[in-house]
Tab-separated table of C-alpha atoms in Angstrom:
chain	number	residue	atom	x	y	z
Y	1	MET	CA	29.443	-19.168	2.157
Y	2	LYS	CA	27.559	-19.161	-1.102
Y	3	GLU	CA	28.249	-22.889	-1.538
Y	4	LEU	CA	27.147	-23.666	2.033
Y	5	ILE	CA	23.920	-21.725	1.671
Y	6	SER	CA	23.213	-23.432	-1.670
Y	7	ARG	CA	23.700	-26.862	-0.070
Y	8	LEU	CA	21.387	-25.926	2.783
Y	9	LYS	CA	18.727	-24.677	0.352
Y	10	ALA	CA	18.976	-27.961	-1.553
Y	11	HIS	CA	17.960	-29.666	1.715
Y	12	ASP	CA	15.118	-27.136	2.245
Y	13	ILE	CA	16.985	-25.278	4.996
Y	14	HIS	CA	16.663	-21.508	4.742
Y	15	LEU	CA	18.755	-18.898	6.550
Y	16	SER	CA	18.008	-15.246	7.230
Y	17	VAL	CA	19.206	-12.462	9.500
Y	18	ASN	CA	16.747	-10.586	11.688
Y	19	ASN	CA	18.047	-7.803	13.957
Y	20	GLY	CA	21.546	-9.318	13.859
Y	21	ASP	CA	20.372	-12.832	14.783
Y	22	LEU	CA	20.652	-15.809	12.441
Y	23	LYS	CA	17.287	-17.472	11.802
Y	24	VAL	CA	17.142	-21.056	10.509
Y	25	LYS	CA	13.955	-22.461	8.950
Y	26	PHE	CA	13.639	-26.111	7.993
Y	27	LYS	CA	11.028	-28.796	7.500
Y	28	GLY	CA	10.818	-31.716	9.833
Y	29	ALA	CA	11.121	-32.261	13.567
Y	30	SER	CA	14.801	-31.367	13.925
Y	31	LEU	CA	17.743	-30.019	11.980
Y	32	PRO	CA	20.151	-32.806	10.933
Y	33	ALA	CA	23.214	-32.794	13.212
Y	34	VAL	CA	25.692	-32.396	10.340
Y	35	PHE	CA	23.963	-29.167	9.185
Y	36	PHE	CA	23.546	-27.902	12.742
Y	37	LYS	CA	27.297	-28.210	13.346
Y	38	GLU	CA	28.181	-26.555	10.037
Y	39	ILE	CA	25.832	-23.631	10.676
Y	40	LYS	CA	27.086	-23.248	14.249
Y	41	ASP	CA	30.771	-23.327	13.201
Y	42	ASN	CA	30.187	-20.685	10.486
Y	43	LYS	CA	27.520	-18.552	12.175
Y	44	ASN	CA	29.377	-15.203	12.093
Y	45	GLN	CA	30.525	-15.651	8.499
Y	46	ILE	CA	26.985	-16.608	7.420
Y	47	ILE	CA	25.548	-13.501	9.108
Y	48	ASP	CA	28.178	-11.275	7.452
Y	49	TYR	CA	27.533	-12.843	4.048
Y	50	LEU	CA	23.721	-12.568	4.298
Y	51	ASN	CA	24.000	-8.950	5.453
Y	52	SER	CA	26.287	-8.127	2.528
Y	53	ILE	CA	23.872	-9.485	-0.088
Y	54	SER	CA	20.641	-8.244	1.507
Y	55	ASP	CA	21.638	-4.572	1.229
Y	56	VAL	CA	21.624	-4.838	-2.557
Y	57	VAL	CA	18.152	-6.366	-2.872
Y	58	VAL	CA	15.878	-3.971	-0.971
Y	59	PRO	CA	15.134	-0.648	-2.714
Y	60	LYS	CA	14.365	2.302	-0.450
Y	61	TYR	CA	12.150	4.206	-2.885
Y	62	ILE	CA	9.716	3.428	-5.657
Y	63	LEU	CA	10.729	5.190	-8.854
Y	64	ASN	CA	8.261	7.586	-10.432
Y	65	ILE	CA	7.415	6.769	-14.018
Y	66	GLN	CA	5.820	8.855	-16.731
Y	67	TYR	CA	2.281	7.799	-17.650
Y	68	ASP	CA	0.705	8.021	-21.047
Y	69	LYS	CA	-1.726	10.958	-20.789
Y	70	SER	CA	-4.022	9.327	-23.375
Y	71	GLY	CA	-4.601	6.502	-20.915
Y	72	TYR	CA	-4.661	2.736	-21.150
Y	73	PRO	CA	-7.301	0.230	-22.292
Y	74	LEU	CA	-9.686	-1.077	-19.643
Y	75	SER	CA	-9.579	-4.648	-18.418
Y	76	SER	CA	-12.824	-6.611	-18.658
Y	77	SER	CA	-13.446	-6.072	-14.914
Y	78	GLN	CA	-12.884	-2.331	-15.254
Y	79	ARG	CA	-15.238	-2.243	-18.242
Y	80	ARG	CA	-17.973	-3.888	-16.110
Y	81	LEU	CA	-17.448	-1.270	-13.373
Y	82	TRP	CA	-17.667	1.513	-15.945
Y	83	ILE	CA	-20.953	0.147	-17.310
Y	84	LEU	CA	-22.415	-0.202	-13.795
Y	85	SER	CA	-21.373	3.349	-12.953
Y	86	GLN	CA	-23.415	4.685	-15.891
Y	87	PHE	CA	-26.701	3.670	-14.278
Y	88	GLU	CA	-28.493	6.089	-11.968
Y	89	GLU	CA	-26.876	6.041	-8.497
Y	90	GLY	CA	-24.309	3.573	-9.860
Y	91	ASN	CA	-21.411	5.873	-9.183
Y	92	ILE	CA	-21.863	5.590	-5.411
Y	93	ALA	CA	-21.964	1.783	-5.319
Y	94	TYR	CA	-18.305	1.413	-4.356
Y	95	ASN	CA	-17.980	4.512	-2.184
Y	96	ILE	CA	-18.287	4.181	1.556
Y	97	PRO	CA	-18.333	7.609	3.210
Y	98	ARG	CA	-17.067	7.793	6.763
Y	99	ALA	CA	-16.602	10.322	9.502
Y	100	TYR	CA	-13.811	9.778	11.999
Y	101	PHE	CA	-13.642	11.247	15.454
Y	102	PHE	CA	-10.293	12.082	17.015
Y	103	GLU	CA	-9.792	12.814	20.648
Y	104	GLY	CA	-6.771	14.429	22.243
Y	105	SER	CA	-4.052	16.190	20.310
Y	106	PHE	CA	-4.327	15.907	16.554
Y	107	ASP	CA	-1.709	16.792	13.953
Y	108	ARG	CA	-3.556	17.786	10.770
Y	109	SER	CA	-0.386	18.191	8.737
Y	110	ALA	CA	0.761	14.657	9.638
Y	111	LEU	CA	-2.557	13.182	8.464
Y	112	ASP	CA	-2.440	15.235	5.245
Y	113	TYR	CA	1.141	14.099	4.643
Y	114	ALA	CA	0.206	10.450	5.240
Y	115	PHE	CA	-2.611	10.562	2.679
Y	116	LYS	CA	-0.486	12.475	0.153
Y	117	SER	CA	2.266	9.869	0.508
Y	118	LEU	CA	-0.255	7.066	0.068
Y	119	LEU	CA	-1.660	8.634	-3.104
Y	120	ASP	CA	1.817	9.361	-4.495
Y	121	ARG	CA	2.895	5.757	-3.919
Y	122	HIS	CA	-0.158	3.916	-5.335
Y	123	GLU	CA	-1.246	4.975	-8.807
Y	124	ILE	CA	-4.389	2.837	-8.609
Y	125	LEU	CA	-5.740	5.388	-6.116
Y	126	ARG	CA	-5.191	8.120	-8.736
Y	127	THR	CA	-6.654	6.198	-11.678
Y	128	VAL	CA	-9.897	7.397	-13.281
Y	129	PHE	CA	-11.959	6.279	-16.261
Y	130	ARG	CA	-12.341	8.795	-19.089
Y	131	GLN	CA	-14.073	8.615	-22.417
Y	132	ASP	CA	-11.942	9.864	-25.312
Y	133	ASP	CA	-13.132	11.704	-28.444
Y	134	SER	CA	-13.852	8.432	-30.252
Y	135	GLY	CA	-16.053	7.189	-27.376
Y	136	GLU	CA	-13.551	4.635	-26.063
Y	137	VAL	CA	-13.300	4.503	-22.276
Y	138	ARG	CA	-9.716	4.427	-21.011
Y	139	GLN	CA	-8.060	4.431	-17.607
Y	140	VAL	CA	-5.973	7.506	-16.940
Y	141	VAL	CA	-3.445	7.872	-14.118
Y	142	LEU	CA	-3.567	11.370	-12.671
Y	143	SER	CA	-0.821	13.141	-10.786
Y	144	SER	CA	-1.557	13.927	-7.141
Y	145	GLU	CA	-2.027	17.578	-8.105
Y	146	GLU	CA	-4.530	16.722	-10.868
Y	147	LEU	CA	-6.457	14.497	-8.486
Y	148	GLY	CA	-7.027	17.378	-6.084
Y	149	PHE	CA	-7.757	15.127	-3.111
Y	150	GLN	CA	-8.239	16.886	0.177
Y	151	ILE	CA	-9.521	15.938	3.583
Y	152	ARG	CA	-12.257	18.093	5.028
Y	153	TYR	CA	-11.950	18.991	8.681
Y	154	LEU	CA	-14.589	20.209	11.065
Y	155	ASP	CA	-13.688	21.106	14.635
Y	156	LEU	CA	-16.623	20.241	16.890
Y	157	GLN	CA	-14.907	20.795	20.232
Y	158	ASP	CA	-17.156	23.708	21.129
Y	159	GLU	CA	-20.383	22.212	19.737
Y	160	ARG	CA	-22.953	21.095	22.279
Y	161	GLU	CA	-24.833	18.758	19.896
Y	162	GLN	CA	-21.900	17.203	18.026
Y	163	GLU	CA	-23.798	14.154	16.793
Y	164	ASP	CA	-26.594	16.264	15.297
Y	165	VAL	CA	-24.044	18.415	13.460
Y	166	VAL	CA	-22.319	15.318	12.050
Y	167	TRP	CA	-25.601	13.763	10.877
Y	168	GLY	CA	-26.549	17.056	9.239
Y	169	ILE	CA	-23.275	17.031	7.314
Y	170	VAL	CA	-23.603	13.372	6.319
Y	171	HIS	CA	-26.959	14.115	4.687
Y	172	SER	CA	-25.739	17.255	2.893
Y	173	ASP	CA	-23.368	17.953	0.009
Y	174	TRP	CA	-20.685	19.365	2.325
């Protein structure tokens, strides 16, 4: 099978398995008859072979790594962002606050879990800029616990003037 698949790839014919079905991708108007026959005659073996090698390639989890607590040097783009953030009101330039309204049943713990999983998976969302003792600005990757991210909830089901309450919160330091 490996030899057959290599020959097909050499002719820009690519095979994959999707939900147990063999998918054939090729350039041009039609698949050459000789390749069509060979694929058709070996369909089950091709599917078995592709399934056997695809299980090895796809990892189920991203491994956690240890980060250097002293941080890492900034890229030139990060340095520009740091400089811009030092100006008055500069720190809010890239923040877009939002309020979301949910109707019907709402599972708070599911939303909290989703955001925690997102933060755990993507270290860029936990990366901050810090100035060290020598004055050098470095990027530091925080743990989810150090980050202390939390979603604020406000139940307005019993409020008569919901929009006024929301606008009051938006313009406060809630």
